[in-house]
XYZ file of C-alpha atoms in Angstrom:
485
model
C 115.871 29.766 -88.944
C 116.607 27.399 -86.135
C 119.843 25.416 -86.022
C 118.142 22.096 -85.381
C 116.412 22.318 -88.769
C 119.729 22.564 -90.626
C 121.212 19.475 -92.259
C 124.940 18.912 -91.763
C 127.051 18.927 -94.913
C 128.172 15.328 -94.421
C 124.521 14.144 -94.848
C 123.222 14.110 -98.349
C 126.254 15.970 -99.662
C 124.559 19.345 -99.519
C 123.819 21.350 -96.403
C 120.658 23.354 -95.942
C 117.267 23.359 -94.301
C 115.753 19.998 -93.441
C 112.175 19.798 -94.684
C 109.705 16.964 -94.343
C 110.112 15.828 -97.961
C 113.876 15.965 -97.770
C 113.884 14.061 -94.480
C 111.706 11.339 -96.021
C 114.088 10.975 -98.998
C 117.161 10.851 -96.760
C 115.494 8.362 -94.417
C 114.543 6.131 -97.387
C 118.114 6.228 -98.687
C 119.452 5.326 -95.290
C 121.363 8.537 -94.748
C 119.172 9.559 -91.728
C 118.556 7.298 -88.738
C 114.932 6.098 -88.186
C 112.572 7.828 -85.780
C 113.050 7.067 -82.086
C 110.646 4.341 -80.975
C 109.062 5.008 -77.545
C 110.506 2.734 -74.944
C 108.677 0.926 -72.165
C 109.926 3.508 -69.633
C 108.289 6.339 -71.600
C 105.029 4.407 -71.779
C 105.104 3.892 -68.007
C 105.633 7.613 -67.464
C 102.642 8.564 -69.589
C 100.421 5.975 -67.892
C 101.479 7.201 -64.435
C 100.678 10.775 -65.438
C 97.203 9.765 -66.594
C 96.586 7.873 -63.344
C 97.700 10.867 -61.261
C 95.443 13.193 -63.254
C 92.447 10.907 -62.775
C 93.128 10.602 -59.036
C 93.393 14.379 -58.716
C 90.040 14.799 -60.425
C 88.456 12.249 -58.054
C 89.858 14.002 -54.998
C 88.845 17.447 -56.222
C 85.289 17.148 -57.525
C 84.893 20.953 -57.490
C 86.970 21.240 -60.627
C 84.501 19.302 -62.731
C 81.587 20.982 -60.971
C 83.099 24.448 -61.607
C 83.594 23.584 -65.249
C 79.999 22.402 -65.461
C 78.723 25.522 -63.751
C 80.845 27.686 -65.996
C 79.401 26.074 -69.119
C 75.914 26.460 -67.635
C 76.493 30.146 -66.989
C 77.502 30.701 -70.603
C 74.432 28.853 -71.866
C 72.022 30.794 -69.633
C 73.488 34.212 -70.462
C 73.022 33.779 -74.206
C 69.809 35.873 -74.015
C 70.057 38.853 -71.640
C 67.100 40.843 -72.948
C 63.668 41.152 -71.354
C 61.956 39.910 -74.537
C 61.186 36.189 -74.547
C 62.914 34.527 -77.472
C 62.020 30.982 -78.495
C 65.437 30.029 -79.851
C 67.328 31.325 -76.843
C 65.150 29.370 -74.404
C 65.561 26.210 -76.441
C 69.314 26.598 -76.365
C 69.174 27.053 -72.591
C 67.084 23.912 -72.185
C 69.448 21.877 -74.329
C 72.354 23.097 -72.259
C 70.592 22.029 -69.084
C 69.881 18.613 -70.559
C 73.523 18.205 -71.475
C 74.586 19.188 -67.972
C 71.917 16.934 -66.406
C 73.836 13.728 -66.998
C 74.647 11.651 -63.996
C 78.137 11.774 -62.573
C 79.914 9.761 -59.971
C 78.589 12.084 -57.283
C 74.970 11.227 -58.219
C 75.694 7.555 -57.723
C 77.169 8.281 -54.299
C 73.946 10.030 -53.179
C 74.807 13.737 -53.722
C 72.209 16.176 -55.026
C 72.538 17.153 -58.662
C 71.220 20.711 -58.816
C 71.353 21.008 -62.586
C 69.146 17.987 -62.968
C 66.473 19.553 -60.760
C 66.737 22.977 -62.370
C 66.093 21.774 -65.909
C 62.476 20.543 -65.553
C 61.512 23.646 -63.511
C 62.507 26.005 -66.279
C 60.731 23.925 -68.895
C 57.526 23.894 -66.876
C 57.578 27.580 -66.047
C 58.057 28.741 -69.614
C 56.159 26.518 -72.090
C 57.047 27.214 -75.686
C 54.393 27.651 -78.354
C 54.347 28.641 -81.969
C 53.104 32.165 -81.201
C 54.927 32.542 -77.887
C 56.216 36.028 -78.669
C 52.676 37.347 -79.004
C 51.218 35.612 -75.951
C 54.112 36.448 -73.668
C 53.792 40.116 -74.508
C 50.046 40.127 -73.936
C 49.899 38.189 -70.670
C 52.344 38.223 -67.734
C 54.155 34.992 -66.966
C 52.665 33.296 -63.911
C 54.555 30.740 -61.863
C 52.346 27.839 -60.933
C 52.773 26.696 -57.330
C 52.505 23.059 -58.354
C 55.738 23.103 -60.301
C 57.552 24.671 -57.339
C 56.247 21.922 -55.057
C 57.386 19.206 -57.454
C 60.824 20.735 -57.656
C 61.099 21.049 -53.884
C 59.823 17.488 -53.500
C 62.544 16.111 -55.725
C 65.166 18.140 -53.936
C 63.989 17.047 -50.500
C 63.806 13.435 -51.636
C 67.415 13.511 -52.748
C 68.423 15.239 -49.516
C 66.900 12.462 -47.326
C 64.025 14.693 -46.103
C 60.338 13.985 -46.319
C 57.535 16.277 -47.315
C 55.759 15.779 -44.003
C 58.795 17.021 -42.056
C 58.963 20.271 -43.973
C 55.167 20.805 -43.818
C 54.808 21.398 -47.546
C 51.665 20.284 -49.314
C 50.094 21.136 -52.620
C 46.740 21.846 -51.038
C 48.243 23.981 -48.290
C 50.209 26.029 -50.764
C 47.210 26.544 -52.996
C 45.146 27.562 -49.958
C 47.832 30.023 -48.894
C 48.032 31.600 -52.328
C 44.251 31.830 -52.597
C 44.087 33.202 -49.044
C 46.591 35.922 -49.890
C 44.580 36.977 -52.919
C 41.349 36.970 -50.908
C 42.943 39.044 -48.123
C 44.203 41.544 -50.678
C 40.694 41.790 -52.130
C 39.193 42.255 -48.659
C 41.661 45.025 -47.835
C 40.900 46.857 -51.059
C 37.154 46.473 -50.475
C 37.508 47.774 -46.907
C 39.551 50.749 -48.114
C 36.876 51.576 -50.674
C 34.175 51.292 -48.003
C 36.122 53.585 -45.661
C 36.636 56.164 -48.374
C 32.965 56.077 -49.332
C 31.902 56.337 -45.699
C 34.223 59.318 -45.197
C 32.712 61.008 -48.218
C 29.221 60.329 -46.867
C 30.153 61.859 -43.529
C 31.502 64.977 -45.189
C 28.478 65.339 -47.376
C 26.081 64.814 -44.462
C 27.827 67.501 -42.377
C 28.767 70.347 -44.722
C 29.573 72.783 -41.892
C 32.551 70.813 -40.602
C 35.568 69.854 -42.727
C 38.093 67.249 -41.636
C 41.578 68.649 -42.299
C 43.232 65.403 -41.199
C 41.701 63.282 -43.938
C 44.751 63.343 -46.223
C 46.451 60.102 -45.243
C 48.561 59.875 -48.395
C 51.020 62.646 -47.537
C 53.107 61.588 -44.506
C 54.240 65.160 -43.818
C 50.782 66.094 -42.592
C 51.006 63.508 -39.771
C 47.242 63.124 -39.947
C 47.241 60.133 -37.596
C 49.141 61.912 -34.821
C 48.177 65.569 -35.405
C 45.212 65.675 -32.969
C 47.254 64.132 -30.161
C 50.228 66.383 -30.880
C 48.216 69.589 -30.662
C 46.293 68.462 -27.623
C 49.629 67.973 -25.851
C 50.793 71.380 -27.065
C 47.718 72.985 -25.536
C 48.752 71.528 -22.187
C 52.396 72.567 -22.659
C 51.521 76.203 -23.367
C 49.985 76.453 -19.897
C 53.039 75.045 -18.137
C 55.899 76.616 -20.107
C 55.063 80.312 -20.225
C 56.726 83.415 -18.715
C 55.198 85.499 -15.987
C 53.118 88.282 -17.560
C 54.149 90.887 -14.931
C 57.896 90.315 -14.609
C 58.620 93.961 -15.488
C 56.860 95.088 -12.324
C 58.098 92.336 -10.016
C 61.564 91.212 -11.128
C 63.102 93.827 -13.397
C 63.917 97.300 -12.112
C 66.460 98.550 -14.664
C 64.782 97.234 -17.834
C 61.504 98.758 -19.017
C 58.762 97.709 -21.419
C 59.965 100.141 -24.090
C 63.484 98.684 -23.893
C 62.068 95.226 -24.457
C 60.044 96.470 -27.450
C 63.138 98.091 -28.978
C 65.103 94.869 -28.493
C 62.424 92.735 -30.179
C 62.115 95.198 -33.066
C 65.907 95.055 -33.579
C 65.869 91.232 -33.456
C 63.323 91.242 -36.294
C 65.881 93.107 -38.408
C 68.593 90.626 -37.377
C 66.429 87.679 -38.372
C 65.838 89.296 -41.754
C 69.559 89.935 -42.162
C 70.468 86.303 -41.567
C 67.296 84.965 -43.263
C 66.119 83.080 -40.175
C 62.794 81.288 -39.985
C 59.780 82.752 -38.207
C 59.894 79.923 -35.665
C 63.377 81.095 -34.663
C 62.131 84.634 -34.016
C 59.156 83.468 -31.931
C 61.308 81.118 -29.871
C 63.894 83.878 -29.324
C 61.324 86.273 -27.859
C 59.875 83.478 -25.739
C 63.301 82.631 -24.293
C 63.961 86.299 -23.518
C 60.687 86.715 -21.623
C 61.123 83.387 -19.889
C 64.592 84.292 -18.660
C 63.577 87.789 -17.599
C 60.730 86.369 -15.518
C 63.064 85.232 -12.723
C 66.507 86.670 -13.520
C 67.405 90.261 -12.884
C 69.685 91.857 -15.454
C 70.876 95.371 -16.162
C 70.133 97.298 -19.288
C 73.757 96.982 -20.489
C 73.345 93.211 -20.836
C 69.858 93.248 -22.401
C 71.203 93.187 -25.946
C 73.620 90.422 -24.971
C 70.652 88.423 -23.693
C 68.828 89.027 -26.978
C 71.578 87.794 -29.314
C 72.341 84.836 -27.043
C 68.715 83.712 -27.035
C 68.639 84.060 -30.819
C 71.815 81.942 -31.005
C 70.164 79.217 -28.918
C 66.938 79.381 -30.943
C 68.920 79.207 -34.191
C 70.690 76.078 -33.007
C 67.304 74.566 -32.216
C 65.306 75.611 -35.296
C 67.727 76.327 -38.147
C 69.589 73.879 -40.330
C 72.647 76.149 -40.603
C 72.724 78.456 -37.578
C 74.825 81.651 -37.672
C 78.149 81.504 -35.871
C 78.864 83.244 -32.586
C 81.171 85.712 -34.334
C 78.315 86.823 -36.597
C 76.143 87.726 -33.618
C 79.069 89.619 -32.108
C 79.556 91.455 -35.404
C 75.867 92.430 -35.618
C 76.240 94.237 -32.273
C 79.228 96.173 -33.644
C 81.497 93.988 -31.482
C 79.994 95.381 -28.318
C 80.246 91.933 -26.765
C 83.033 89.400 -27.140
C 82.774 85.751 -28.022
C 83.535 84.687 -24.455
C 80.757 86.865 -23.095
C 78.219 85.321 -25.472
C 79.301 81.765 -24.581
C 79.172 82.547 -20.870
C 75.674 83.965 -21.205
C 74.630 80.942 -23.272
C 75.719 78.500 -20.570
C 73.892 80.551 -17.956
C 70.646 80.561 -19.972
C 70.575 76.860 -20.847
C 71.353 75.905 -17.268
C 68.433 78.004 -16.104
C 66.156 76.338 -18.666
C 67.409 72.920 -17.629
C 68.402 72.357 -21.294
C 64.685 72.197 -22.182
C 64.491 74.763 -24.933
C 61.282 73.943 -26.748
C 58.012 75.628 -25.912
C 54.863 76.063 -28.035
C 54.684 79.549 -29.522
C 52.071 81.454 -31.504
C 53.627 80.240 -34.759
C 53.175 76.618 -33.647
C 49.392 76.995 -33.397
C 49.070 79.446 -36.273
C 50.229 76.823 -38.735
C 47.441 74.475 -37.640
C 44.723 77.122 -37.501
C 45.567 78.488 -40.946
C 45.121 75.055 -42.403
C 41.682 74.857 -40.815
C 40.857 78.290 -42.233
C 41.991 77.295 -45.735
C 39.667 74.285 -45.705
C 36.698 76.446 -46.717
C 38.557 77.864 -49.757
C 38.710 76.217 -53.150
C 42.396 77.154 -53.494
C 44.858 78.164 -50.726
C 45.074 81.891 -50.074
C 48.646 83.110 -49.682
C 47.416 86.571 -48.753
C 45.495 85.162 -45.780
C 48.591 83.341 -44.560
C 50.848 86.397 -44.856
C 48.334 88.671 -43.128
C 47.868 86.261 -40.214
C 51.642 85.993 -39.793
C 51.943 89.776 -39.853
C 49.321 90.295 -37.163
C 50.832 87.566 -34.995
C 54.337 89.052 -35.222
C 53.019 92.461 -34.278
C 52.079 91.035 -30.877
C 55.729 90.148 -30.154
C 56.620 93.810 -29.702
C 53.765 94.613 -27.320
C 54.439 93.562 -23.734
C 50.728 93.442 -22.840
C 50.139 90.368 -25.015
C 52.123 88.221 -22.557
C 48.885 87.873 -20.606
C 47.362 85.874 -23.466
C 47.989 82.286 -24.482
C 49.800 81.670 -27.787
C 46.889 79.617 -29.123
C 44.461 82.464 -28.381
C 46.689 84.952 -30.213
C 46.932 82.608 -33.224
C 43.170 82.127 -33.378
C 42.578 85.884 -33.115
C 45.059 86.540 -35.928
C 43.145 84.154 -38.198
C 39.829 85.773 -37.226
C 41.036 89.330 -37.969
C 42.753 88.266 -41.202
C 39.591 86.705 -42.582
C 37.595 89.787 -41.602
C 40.149 92.101 -43.227
C 40.092 90.235 -46.549
C 36.372 89.447 -46.746
C 33.488 91.150 -44.931
C 30.759 89.378 -46.888
C 30.799 86.295 -44.661
C 31.407 85.569 -41.013
C 35.138 85.106 -40.287
C 34.520 82.160 -37.954
C 33.033 78.790 -38.848
C 32.475 75.388 -37.189
C 35.747 74.023 -38.589
C 37.810 76.758 -36.927
C 35.845 76.452 -33.735
C 36.491 72.701 -33.680
C 40.263 72.884 -34.221
C 40.944 75.996 -32.123
C 38.549 75.170 -29.268
C 37.651 78.875 -29.145
C 34.303 80.512 -29.719
C 33.885 83.993 -31.115
C 33.143 85.442 -27.680
C 36.486 84.118 -26.396
C 38.327 86.021 -29.141
C 36.641 89.392 -28.756
C 39.135 91.101 -26.420
C 42.197 89.780 -28.235
C 40.887 90.657 -31.686
C 40.096 94.226 -30.623
C 43.593 94.674 -29.148
C 45.151 93.198 -32.291
C 43.191 95.575 -34.483
C 44.598 98.492 -32.471
C 48.094 97.208 -33.341
C 47.096 96.979 -36.991
C 45.802 100.531 -36.965
C 48.789 101.652 -34.842
C 46.573 103.728 -32.587
C 49.383 104.294 -30.093
C 51.700 105.741 -32.762
C 54.500 103.245 -32.113
C 57.654 104.284 -34.043
C 58.978 100.707 -34.256
C 58.453 99.793 -37.894
C 60.670 96.730 -38.486
C 57.727 94.318 -38.775
C 55.701 96.742 -40.902
C 58.606 97.273 -43.276
C 59.149 93.536 -43.459
C 55.571 92.806 -44.500
C 55.399 95.672 -46.989
C 57.563 93.603 -49.316
C 56.068 92.046 -52.413
C 56.987 88.491 -51.318
C 54.584 88.954 -48.380
C 51.852 90.371 -50.663
C 52.281 93.828 -49.022
C 49.797 92.897 -46.324
C 51.131 95.586 -43.966
C 49.383 98.177 -46.137
C 45.976 96.574 -45.543
C 43.607 97.892 -42.917
C 40.627 96.097 -41.490
C 37.201 97.778 -41.181
C 35.627 98.277 -37.820
C 34.528 95.117 -36.089
C 30.808 94.679 -35.656
C 29.246 93.613 -32.413
C 27.214 91.012 -34.281
C 30.415 89.096 -35.083
C 30.724 88.040 -31.434
């Protein structure tokens, strides 16, 4: 209980709490003084405060505007669902009408945005008795005329004319109709192109276009022909000398190179490297040996260094230098590998890429699969097996990578199916090789498949005997007929 509510003992004879009823009785009896009448000074203070408040509101019009916008935001956010509700829209429109009253700023020539926004919303969303049914059945369309009227009012208030902004009802309607007509023309043209493509395929059943899938961007169907035509030129320029063992190298022999490549196949399997990394590694080794003499003690160092460079180029996560040192039983140190790496890349001029057999094999296999109803994984594994077998043999350096890839596809199709000819117009078109061009290479590749020389290097054969490669190393092709060429 507060002290100011207590009545002194000298008033009324009895002390205690002063209530309203008791105060009225005491004031009627004259024991309490009357209430304090406000003086003229107090009235002046209150009037000055009101004047100052009104002046502050005039100087700061944002306060009233913020309050108006805040009330508008509450009114608009009453319905936050995607379902059109009649009552919620009516409440929004009433709120806009309340906020659309003119203020002092309208009289001074400022733009009242809430006044312009109200009629737009009412025109865009007309309310009907069965609005819930019609709005669910048909999408809401914004008429361009209402937008033009709104923009016209806004530009009129902002002292701009319609002619200056180049806005016209007829122009806008023409633009909208033009956009719809262009969209229709594009769709009609696309349908015509698709039908014409189908007619071309049906009229020429011997040739299949493998670059017709324009929906998948990973196929690069628009650029694929140009890419592979440039690769055919690059394979002629960036290739090692086929006789470097007889001209440049005196301490390293062909068998040493074959042993190194066979060991690198095991290393690539150990670190789960891609086939492109293995092909590029062997290419870099042969390219470096073409003009650089090395001794047999550094041949393995050259091999792991080239695989390190190829891994950095092809792999997402390349093995570390220490891992390649470990795989050689720490025969070479980290500094030796880095020194050899700098020597190799300087010789290459930091231009590492070169088209390999795997580069063309991917394209040719796709052309070979075009004649099948479903892709054949066995054909792909067998072609990869035959192509990798050529990496070990030094004599295949005389042949172009594209020729080796085409021959691998030819022999794979013959191994899996002898009922039809392994070559067709589609393969001839995309490989640019005829059957007579492949005869020598296919016969040499079949000797590798049969292992007529009794080569003891079995890393590639053991690799492709696994079930994930369909055990294609166990397959053997029948003898090639002369009629095939």
